[in-house]
PDB file of C-alpha atoms in Angstrom:
ATOM      1  CA  UNK A   1      -4.609  23.743  42.840  1.00 45.00           C
ATOM      2  CA  UNK A   2      -4.808  20.293  44.388  1.00 53.00           C
ATOM      3  CA  UNK A   3      -1.047  19.956  43.937  1.00 66.00           C
ATOM      4  CA  UNK A   4      -0.412  22.954  46.203  1.00 70.00           C
ATOM      5  CA  UNK A   5      -2.897  21.691  48.802  1.00 77.00           C
ATOM      6  CA  UNK A   6      -1.167  18.294  48.802  1.00 78.00           C
ATOM      7  CA  UNK A   7       2.161  20.041  49.359  1.00 77.00           C
ATOM      8  CA  UNK A   8       0.798  22.012  52.300  1.00 81.00           C
ATOM      9  CA  UNK A   9      -0.732  18.918  53.860  1.00 85.00           C
ATOM     10  CA  UNK A  10       2.149  16.498  53.370  1.00 87.00           C
ATOM     11  CA  UNK A  11       5.036  18.916  53.953  1.00 86.00           C
ATOM     12  CA  UNK A  12       3.499  20.979  56.730  1.00 84.00           C
ATOM     13  CA  UNK A  13       4.404  24.084  54.708  1.00 76.00           C
ATOM     14  CA  UNK A  14       8.119  23.270  55.094  1.00 78.00           C
ATOM     15  CA  UNK A  15       9.548  23.058  51.585  1.00 75.00           C
ATOM     16  CA  UNK A  16      13.280  23.670  52.024  1.00 76.00           C
ATOM     17  CA  UNK A  17      14.560  21.450  54.832  1.00 79.00           C
ATOM     18  CA  UNK A  18      12.315  18.488  54.116  1.00 80.00           C
ATOM     19  CA  UNK A  19      12.513  15.396  56.289  1.00 84.00           C
ATOM     20  CA  UNK A  20      14.074  12.781  53.949  1.00 84.00           C
ATOM     21  CA  UNK A  21      11.841  10.072  55.441  1.00 89.00           C
ATOM     22  CA  UNK A  22       8.678  11.997  54.472  1.00 88.00           C
ATOM     23  CA  UNK A  23       8.229  10.255  51.120  1.00 88.00           C
ATOM     24  CA  UNK A  24       4.784  11.741  50.478  1.00 89.00           C
ATOM     25  CA  UNK A  25       6.178  15.264  50.807  1.00 86.00           C
ATOM     26  CA  UNK A  26       9.156  14.460  48.568  1.00 83.00           C
ATOM     27  CA  UNK A  27       6.877  12.926  45.913  1.00 84.00           C
ATOM     28  CA  UNK A  28       4.577  15.958  46.012  1.00 80.00           C
ATOM     29  CA  UNK A  29       7.569  18.314  45.717  1.00 81.00           C
ATOM     30  CA  UNK A  30       8.796  16.351  42.688  1.00 78.00           C
ATOM     31  CA  UNK A  31       5.346  16.565  41.071  1.00 77.00           C
ATOM     32  CA  UNK A  32       5.175  20.298  41.748  1.00 76.00           C
ATOM     33  CA  UNK A  33       8.677  20.879  40.346  1.00 71.00           C
ATOM     34  CA  UNK A  34       7.720  19.006  37.190  1.00 70.00           C
ATOM     35  CA  UNK A  35       4.507  20.952  36.567  1.00 68.00           C
ATOM     36  CA  UNK A  36       5.394  24.390  37.967  1.00 66.00           C
ATOM     37  CA  UNK A  37       6.841  25.805  34.728  1.00 65.00           C
ATOM     38  CA  UNK A  38       3.514  25.113  32.992  1.00 67.00           C
ATOM     39  CA  UNK A  39       1.093  26.485  35.584  1.00 69.00           C
ATOM     40  CA  UNK A  40       0.486  29.709  33.676  1.00 74.00           C
ATOM     41  CA  UNK A  41       0.483  28.263  30.149  1.00 78.00           C
ATOM     42  CA  UNK A  42      -3.310  27.844  30.198  1.00 79.00           C
ATOM     43  CA  UNK A  43      -3.796  31.524  31.043  1.00 80.00           C
ATOM     44  CA  UNK A  44      -1.295  32.615  28.391  1.00 84.00           C
ATOM     45  CA  UNK A  45      -2.753  30.447  25.613  1.00 85.00           C
ATOM     46  CA  UNK A  46      -6.320  31.565  26.380  1.00 87.00           C
ATOM     47  CA  UNK A  47      -5.511  35.274  26.514  1.00 89.00           C
ATOM     48  CA  UNK A  48      -7.345  37.198  23.762  1.00 90.00           C
ATOM     49  CA  UNK A  49      -4.232  39.189  22.801  1.00 92.00           C
ATOM     50  CA  UNK A  50      -2.151  36.012  22.464  1.00 89.00           C
ATOM     51  CA  UNK A  51      -4.846  34.290  20.419  1.00 89.00           C
ATOM     52  CA  UNK A  52      -5.042  37.284  18.105  1.00 89.00           C
ATOM     53  CA  UNK A  53      -1.247  37.328  17.679  1.00 89.00           C
ATOM     54  CA  UNK A  54      -1.321  33.608  16.837  1.00 85.00           C
ATOM     55  CA  UNK A  55      -4.170  34.182  14.335  1.00 86.00           C
ATOM     56  CA  UNK A  56      -6.571  31.845  16.128  1.00 85.00           C
ATOM     57  CA  UNK A  57      -9.922  32.514  14.501  1.00 84.00           C
ATOM     58  CA  UNK A  58     -12.669  33.383  16.956  1.00 82.00           C
ATOM     59  CA  UNK A  59     -14.850  30.428  17.975  1.00 80.00           C
ATOM     60  CA  UNK A  60     -12.653  27.829  16.218  1.00 80.00           C
ATOM     61  CA  UNK A  61     -10.846  26.723  19.361  1.00 74.00           C
ATOM     62  CA  UNK A  62     -12.508  26.469  22.715  1.00 81.00           C
ATOM     63  CA  UNK A  63     -10.535  26.802  25.930  1.00 81.00           C
ATOM     64  CA  UNK A  64      -6.959  25.568  25.410  1.00 78.00           C
ATOM     65  CA  UNK A  65      -5.497  23.152  27.944  1.00 74.00           C
ATOM     66  CA  UNK A  66      -1.926  21.907  27.968  1.00 69.00           C
ATOM     67  CA  UNK A  67      -2.717  18.210  27.782  1.00 66.00           C
ATOM     68  CA  UNK A  68      -6.179  16.696  27.595  1.00 60.00           C
ATOM     69  CA  UNK A  69      -6.050  13.138  28.883  1.00 57.00           C
ATOM     70  CA  UNK A  70      -9.819  12.779  28.487  1.00 60.00           C
ATOM     71  CA  UNK A  71      -9.706  12.575  24.705  1.00 56.00           C
ATOM     72  CA  UNK A  72     -11.264   9.439  23.322  1.00 59.00           C
ATOM     73  CA  UNK A  73      -8.522   7.402  21.690  1.00 57.00           C
ATOM     74  CA  UNK A  74      -9.206   6.134  18.212  1.00 59.00           C
ATOM     75  CA  UNK A  75      -6.552   4.108  16.442  1.00 58.00           C
ATOM     76  CA  UNK A  76      -8.072   4.781  13.009  1.00 58.00           C
ATOM     77  CA  UNK A  77      -5.196   6.803  11.589  1.00 54.00           C
ATOM     78  CA  UNK A  78      -6.976   7.232   8.276  1.00 56.00           C
ATOM     79  CA  UNK A  79      -9.253   9.844   9.860  1.00 70.00           C
ATOM     80  CA  UNK A  80      -6.566  12.528   9.504  1.00 74.00           C
ATOM     81  CA  UNK A  81      -5.394  11.490   6.042  1.00 77.00           C
ATOM     82  CA  UNK A  82      -7.764  13.626   4.043  1.00 83.00           C
ATOM     83  CA  UNK A  83      -6.739  16.790   5.894  1.00 85.00           C
ATOM     84  CA  UNK A  84      -3.026  16.147   5.678  1.00 85.00           C
ATOM     85  CA  UNK A  85      -3.140  15.141   2.014  1.00 86.00           C
ATOM     86  CA  UNK A  86      -5.301  18.149   1.123  1.00 89.00           C
ATOM     87  CA  UNK A  87      -2.975  20.614   2.859  1.00 90.00           C
ATOM     88  CA  UNK A  88       0.154  19.038   1.384  1.00 90.00           C
ATOM     89  CA  UNK A  89      -1.284  19.243  -2.149  1.00 90.00           C
ATOM     90  CA  UNK A  90      -1.871  22.950  -1.529  1.00 92.00           C
ATOM     91  CA  UNK A  91       1.863  23.350  -0.902  1.00 91.00           C
ATOM     92  CA  UNK A  92       1.887  23.435   2.886  1.00 93.00           C
ATOM     93  CA  UNK A  93       4.966  21.861   4.422  1.00 94.00           C
ATOM     94  CA  UNK A  94       4.691  19.788   7.568  1.00 95.00           C
ATOM     95  CA  UNK A  95       7.028  18.960  10.412  1.00 96.00           C
ATOM     96  CA  UNK A  96       6.104  15.836  12.325  1.00 95.00           C
ATOM     97  CA  UNK A  97       8.280  15.139  15.336  1.00 96.00           C
ATOM     98  CA  UNK A  98       8.274  12.629  18.114  1.00 95.00           C
ATOM     99  CA  UNK A  99      10.279  12.026  21.260  1.00 94.00           C
ATOM    100  CA  UNK A 100      12.080   8.725  20.896  1.00 92.00           C
ATOM    101  CA  UNK A 101      11.092   7.854  24.486  1.00 90.00           C
ATOM    102  CA  UNK A 102       7.407   8.729  23.995  1.00 86.00           C
ATOM    103  CA  UNK A 103       5.318   5.949  25.490  1.00 84.00           C
ATOM    104  CA  UNK A 104       1.975   7.713  24.900  1.00 82.00           C
ATOM    105  CA  UNK A 105       2.305   8.016  21.114  1.00 84.00           C
ATOM    106  CA  UNK A 106       5.446   6.019  20.292  1.00 86.00           C
ATOM    107  CA  UNK A 107       7.420   7.204  17.277  1.00 88.00           C
ATOM    108  CA  UNK A 108       6.878   3.801  15.642  1.00 89.00           C
ATOM    109  CA  UNK A 109       3.144   4.575  15.527  1.00 87.00           C
ATOM    110  CA  UNK A 110       3.828   7.966  13.983  1.00 90.00           C
ATOM    111  CA  UNK A 111       6.057   6.334  11.390  1.00 92.00           C
ATOM    112  CA  UNK A 112       3.302   3.819  10.575  1.00 90.00           C
ATOM    113  CA  UNK A 113       0.929   6.746   9.961  1.00 87.00           C
ATOM    114  CA  UNK A 114       3.495   8.356   7.655  1.00 92.00           C
ATOM    115  CA  UNK A 115       4.059   5.089   5.736  1.00 92.00           C
ATOM    116  CA  UNK A 116       0.305   4.836   5.196  1.00 88.00           C
ATOM    117  CA  UNK A 117       0.401   8.219   3.423  1.00 90.00           C
ATOM    118  CA  UNK A 118       2.595   6.518   0.820  1.00 91.00           C
ATOM    119  CA  UNK A 119       4.857   9.536   0.289  1.00 94.00           C
ATOM    120  CA  UNK A 120       8.208   8.926  -1.373  1.00 95.00           C
ATOM    121  CA  UNK A 121      11.361   9.265   0.705  1.00 97.00           C
ATOM    122  CA  UNK A 122      13.391  12.247  -0.512  1.00 97.00           C
ATOM    123  CA  UNK A 123      16.197  11.995   2.047  1.00 97.00           C
ATOM    124  CA  UNK A 124      16.640   8.862   4.137  1.00 97.00           C
ATOM    125  CA  UNK A 125      17.528   8.722   7.828  1.00 97.00           C
ATOM    126  CA  UNK A 126      20.321  10.926   9.048  1.00 98.00           C
ATOM    127  CA  UNK A 127      21.180  12.455  12.388  1.00 98.00           C
ATOM    128  CA  UNK A 128      20.629  16.116  13.165  1.00 98.00           C
ATOM    129  CA  UNK A 129      22.755  17.928  15.727  1.00 98.00           C
ATOM    130  CA  UNK A 130      22.631  20.654  18.354  1.00 97.00           C
ATOM    131  CA  UNK A 131      25.896  22.010  19.736  1.00 96.00           C
ATOM    132  CA  UNK A 132      27.804  19.058  18.301  1.00 96.00           C
ATOM    133  CA  UNK A 133      25.516  16.456  19.910  1.00 97.00           C
ATOM    134  CA  UNK A 134      22.940  14.245  18.213  1.00 97.00           C
ATOM    135  CA  UNK A 135      19.541  15.873  18.703  1.00 97.00           C
ATOM    136  CA  UNK A 136      17.692  13.066  16.948  1.00 97.00           C
ATOM    137  CA  UNK A 137      17.185  11.577  13.508  1.00 98.00           C
ATOM    138  CA  UNK A 138      15.264  12.862  10.519  1.00 98.00           C
ATOM    139  CA  UNK A 139      13.803  11.653   7.259  1.00 98.00           C
ATOM    140  CA  UNK A 140      12.329  13.854   4.526  1.00 97.00           C
ATOM    141  CA  UNK A 141       9.403  12.870   2.321  1.00 96.00           C
ATOM    142  CA  UNK A 142       7.777  14.186  -0.817  1.00 93.00           C
ATOM    143  CA  UNK A 143       4.917  16.642  -0.393  1.00 92.00           C
ATOM    144  CA  UNK A 144       7.071  18.759   1.922  1.00 94.00           C
ATOM    145  CA  UNK A 145       6.904  16.464   4.943  1.00 96.00           C
ATOM    146  CA  UNK A 146       9.762  16.203   7.419  1.00 97.00           C
ATOM    147  CA  UNK A 147       9.765  13.666  10.229  1.00 97.00           C
ATOM    148  CA  UNK A 148      12.217  14.012  13.097  1.00 98.00           C
ATOM    149  CA  UNK A 149      12.837  12.215  16.334  1.00 97.00           C
ATOM    150  CA  UNK A 150      14.020  14.091  19.404  1.00 97.00           C
ATOM    151  CA  UNK A 151      16.615  12.026  21.222  1.00 96.00           C
ATOM    152  CA  UNK A 152      15.791  11.370  24.867  1.00 93.00           C
ATOM    153  CA  UNK A 153      12.416  13.162  24.774  1.00 91.00           C
ATOM    154  CA  UNK A 154       9.114  11.752  25.975  1.00 88.00           C
ATOM    155  CA  UNK A 155       5.536  12.545  24.964  1.00 86.00           C
ATOM    156  CA  UNK A 156       5.800  16.302  25.349  1.00 86.00           C
ATOM    157  CA  UNK A 157       9.153  16.594  23.620  1.00 91.00           C
ATOM    158  CA  UNK A 158       9.512  20.329  24.187  1.00 90.00           C
ATOM    159  CA  UNK A 159       9.173  19.821  27.951  1.00 86.00           C
ATOM    160  CA  UNK A 160      11.943  17.216  27.972  1.00 87.00           C
ATOM    161  CA  UNK A 161      14.282  18.767  25.397  1.00 93.00           C
ATOM    162  CA  UNK A 162      13.443  22.471  24.976  1.00 93.00           C
ATOM    163  CA  UNK A 163      16.736  23.470  23.336  1.00 95.00           C
ATOM    164  CA  UNK A 164      16.630  20.652  20.818  1.00 97.00           C
ATOM    165  CA  UNK A 165      12.974  21.314  19.945  1.00 96.00           C
ATOM    166  CA  UNK A 166      13.629  25.030  19.552  1.00 96.00           C
ATOM    167  CA  UNK A 167      16.571  24.406  17.217  1.00 97.00           C
ATOM    168  CA  UNK A 168      14.543  21.802  15.299  1.00 97.00           C
ATOM    169  CA  UNK A 169      11.613  24.166  14.785  1.00 96.00           C
ATOM    170  CA  UNK A 170      13.732  27.223  13.929  1.00 96.00           C
ATOM    171  CA  UNK A 171      15.663  25.309  11.295  1.00 97.00           C
ATOM    172  CA  UNK A 172      12.480  23.869   9.814  1.00 96.00           C
ATOM    173  CA  UNK A 173      10.565  27.163   9.787  1.00 95.00           C
ATOM    174  CA  UNK A 174      13.564  28.860   8.127  1.00 96.00           C
ATOM    175  CA  UNK A 175      13.727  26.030   5.580  1.00 95.00           C
ATOM    176  CA  UNK A 176      17.243  25.107   6.686  1.00 95.00           C
ATOM    177  CA  UNK A 177      18.500  21.529   6.928  1.00 93.00           C
ATOM    178  CA  UNK A 178      17.780  20.124  10.376  1.00 94.00           C
TER     179      UNK A 178
END
């Protein structure tokens, strides 16, 4: 809870009528506002009842954390090929999506990974919409793969564009056009 301690220290426990010249307090408030909705997600995702409902097999996943920045990065995209190809040949569909403003894993990198799979394009680029607005762009491939961008979303697309991601997933899971 270092974020909360920083707030207490920099804001003097005054969070409503903040001195506009106290930049440290304002920055800490912004950071708190950005992360607050996710504070309990770790507890939820690690709850035994939730894991059972999601069919997480015991001992297959250790403690879940929202975003692990300590993962060793390896640009060898071929390492996941065998798993994806195997599952797609068994008839499993896949939805790959990427925020078009993602600077951690840019959508161009994701598209390079998809090209390396050498799947045929079934339906070329087209826009998909939510409430009459462009939600992003999609392309469909053989082997049941759908790739979609989420317009205006960053690395954690669902955090930036929750409505669009929800609509995207619901349409895909219901096998409806995006």
